[in-house]
Coordinates of N, CA and C in Angstrom, one line a residue:
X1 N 0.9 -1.2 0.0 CA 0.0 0.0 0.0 C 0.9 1.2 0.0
X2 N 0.6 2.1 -0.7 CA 1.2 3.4 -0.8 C 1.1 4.4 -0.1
X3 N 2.0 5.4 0.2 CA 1.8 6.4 0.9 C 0.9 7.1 1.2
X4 N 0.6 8.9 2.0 CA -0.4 9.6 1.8 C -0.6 10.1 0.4
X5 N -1.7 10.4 -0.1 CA -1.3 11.4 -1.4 C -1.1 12.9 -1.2
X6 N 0.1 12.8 -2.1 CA 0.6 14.2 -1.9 C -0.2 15.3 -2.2
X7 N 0.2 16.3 -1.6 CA -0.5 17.7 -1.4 C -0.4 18.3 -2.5
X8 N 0.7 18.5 -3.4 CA 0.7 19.1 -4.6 C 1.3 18.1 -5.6
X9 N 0.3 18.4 -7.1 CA 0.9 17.8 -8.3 C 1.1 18.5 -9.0
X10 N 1.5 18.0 -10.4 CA 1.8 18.7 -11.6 C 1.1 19.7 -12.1
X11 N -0.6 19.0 -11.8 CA -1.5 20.2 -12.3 C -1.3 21.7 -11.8
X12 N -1.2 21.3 -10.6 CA -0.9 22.7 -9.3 C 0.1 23.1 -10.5
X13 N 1.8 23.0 -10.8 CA 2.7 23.5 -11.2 C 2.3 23.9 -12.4
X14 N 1.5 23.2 -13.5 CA 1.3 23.6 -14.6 C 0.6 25.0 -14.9
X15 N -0.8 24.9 -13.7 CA -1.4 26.3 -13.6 C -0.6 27.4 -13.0
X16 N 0.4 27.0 -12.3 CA 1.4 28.3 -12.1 C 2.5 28.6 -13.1
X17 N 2.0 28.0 -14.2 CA 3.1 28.6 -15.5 C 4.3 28.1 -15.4
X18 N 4.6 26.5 -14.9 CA 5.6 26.0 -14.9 C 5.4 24.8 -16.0
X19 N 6.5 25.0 -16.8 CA 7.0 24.3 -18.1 C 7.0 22.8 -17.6
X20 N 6.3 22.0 -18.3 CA 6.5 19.9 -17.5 C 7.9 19.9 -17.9
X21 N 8.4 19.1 -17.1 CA 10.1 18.5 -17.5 C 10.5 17.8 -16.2
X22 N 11.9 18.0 -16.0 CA 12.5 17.3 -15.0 C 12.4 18.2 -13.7
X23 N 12.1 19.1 -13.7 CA 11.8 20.0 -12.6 C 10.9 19.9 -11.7
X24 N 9.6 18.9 -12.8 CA 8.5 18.4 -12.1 C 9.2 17.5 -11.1
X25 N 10.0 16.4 -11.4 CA 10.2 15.6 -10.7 C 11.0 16.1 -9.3
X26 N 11.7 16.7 -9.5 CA 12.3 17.4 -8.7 C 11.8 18.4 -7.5
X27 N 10.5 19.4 -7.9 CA 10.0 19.9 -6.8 C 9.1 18.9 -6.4
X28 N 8.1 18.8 -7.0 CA 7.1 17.5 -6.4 C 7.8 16.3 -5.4
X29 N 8.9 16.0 -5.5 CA 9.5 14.9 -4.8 C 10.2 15.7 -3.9
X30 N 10.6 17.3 -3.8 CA 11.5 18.0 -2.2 C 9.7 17.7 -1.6
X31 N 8.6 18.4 -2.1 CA 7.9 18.6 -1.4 C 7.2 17.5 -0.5
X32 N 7.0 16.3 -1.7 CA 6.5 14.6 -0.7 C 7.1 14.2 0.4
X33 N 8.4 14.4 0.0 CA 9.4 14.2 1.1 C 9.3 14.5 2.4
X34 N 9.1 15.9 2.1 CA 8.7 16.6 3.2 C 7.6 16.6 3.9
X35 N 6.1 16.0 3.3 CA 5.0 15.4 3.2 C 5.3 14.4 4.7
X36 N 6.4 13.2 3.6 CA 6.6 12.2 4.5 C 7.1 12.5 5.7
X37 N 7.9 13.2 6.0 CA 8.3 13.4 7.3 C 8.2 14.3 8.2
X38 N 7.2 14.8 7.6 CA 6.0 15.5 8.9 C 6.4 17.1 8.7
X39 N 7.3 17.4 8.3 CA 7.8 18.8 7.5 C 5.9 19.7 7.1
X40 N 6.0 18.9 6.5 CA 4.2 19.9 5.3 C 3.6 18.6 6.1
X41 N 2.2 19.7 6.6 CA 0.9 18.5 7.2 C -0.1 19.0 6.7
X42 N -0.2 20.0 5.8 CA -1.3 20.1 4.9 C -1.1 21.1 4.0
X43 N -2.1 21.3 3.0 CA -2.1 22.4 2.0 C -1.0 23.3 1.6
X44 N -1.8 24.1 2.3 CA -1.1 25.6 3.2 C 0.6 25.5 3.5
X45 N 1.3 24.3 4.1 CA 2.2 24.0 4.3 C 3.2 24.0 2.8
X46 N 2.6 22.4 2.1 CA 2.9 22.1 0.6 C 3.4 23.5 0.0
X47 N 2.1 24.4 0.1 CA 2.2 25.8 -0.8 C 3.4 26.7 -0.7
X48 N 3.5 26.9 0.8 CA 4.5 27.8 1.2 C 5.9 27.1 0.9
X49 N 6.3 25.6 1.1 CA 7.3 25.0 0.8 C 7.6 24.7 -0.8
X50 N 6.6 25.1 -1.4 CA 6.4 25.4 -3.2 C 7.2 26.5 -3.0
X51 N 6.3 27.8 -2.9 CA 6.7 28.9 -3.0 C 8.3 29.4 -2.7
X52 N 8.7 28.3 -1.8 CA 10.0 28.8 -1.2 C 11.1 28.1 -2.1
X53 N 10.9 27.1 -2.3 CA 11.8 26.3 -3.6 C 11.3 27.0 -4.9
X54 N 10.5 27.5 -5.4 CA 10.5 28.5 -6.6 C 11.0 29.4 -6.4
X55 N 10.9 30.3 -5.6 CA 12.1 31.8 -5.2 C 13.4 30.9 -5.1
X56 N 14.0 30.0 -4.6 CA 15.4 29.8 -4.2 C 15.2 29.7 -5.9
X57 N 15.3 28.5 -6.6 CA 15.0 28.3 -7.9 C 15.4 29.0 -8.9
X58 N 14.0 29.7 -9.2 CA 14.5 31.6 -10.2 C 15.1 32.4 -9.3
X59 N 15.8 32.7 -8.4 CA 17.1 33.0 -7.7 C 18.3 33.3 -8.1
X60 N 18.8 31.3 -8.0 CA 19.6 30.7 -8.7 C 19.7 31.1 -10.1
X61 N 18.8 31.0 -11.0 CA 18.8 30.9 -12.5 C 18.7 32.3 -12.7
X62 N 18.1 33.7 -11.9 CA 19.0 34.9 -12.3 C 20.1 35.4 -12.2
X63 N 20.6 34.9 -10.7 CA 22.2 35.5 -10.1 C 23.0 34.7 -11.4
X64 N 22.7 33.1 -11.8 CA 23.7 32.7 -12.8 C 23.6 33.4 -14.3
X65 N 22.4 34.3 -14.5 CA 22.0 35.1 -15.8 C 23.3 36.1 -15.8
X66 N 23.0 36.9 -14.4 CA 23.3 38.1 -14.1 C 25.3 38.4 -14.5
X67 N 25.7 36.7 -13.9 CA 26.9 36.6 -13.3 C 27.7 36.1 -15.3
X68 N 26.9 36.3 -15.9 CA 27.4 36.1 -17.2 C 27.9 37.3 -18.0
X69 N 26.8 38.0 -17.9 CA 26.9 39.6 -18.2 C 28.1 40.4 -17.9

């Protein structure tokens, strides 16, 4: 038998204007994780732990824009 089902999917990521790829795999699986180990215990939690790995995320991928220029 499988785990809880997770709080956020792809759908969630797609209606926020995130492109499908390997990054799906990647947030979706920091956030389960976190799911599983008591980290995010609902919604609200998932959301803000989204939110916080998409700012670190486009962060990263501006400072390395920025640092080219």
């Amino acid at each position: 038998v499988g785990g809880p089902k997770p709080f956020v999917n792809g759908d969630l990521l797609i209606t926020l204007g995130i492109t499908p790829g390997p990054i799906f795999k990647e947030i979706l699986g920091e956030i389960y994780e976190a799911q599983l180990d008591g980290d995010v215990e609902d919604l609200s939690d998932a959301y803000k732990l989204l939110l916080k790995i998409l700012e670190e995320r486009y962060l990263e991928q501006c400072n390395s824009i920025l640092d080219q220029e």
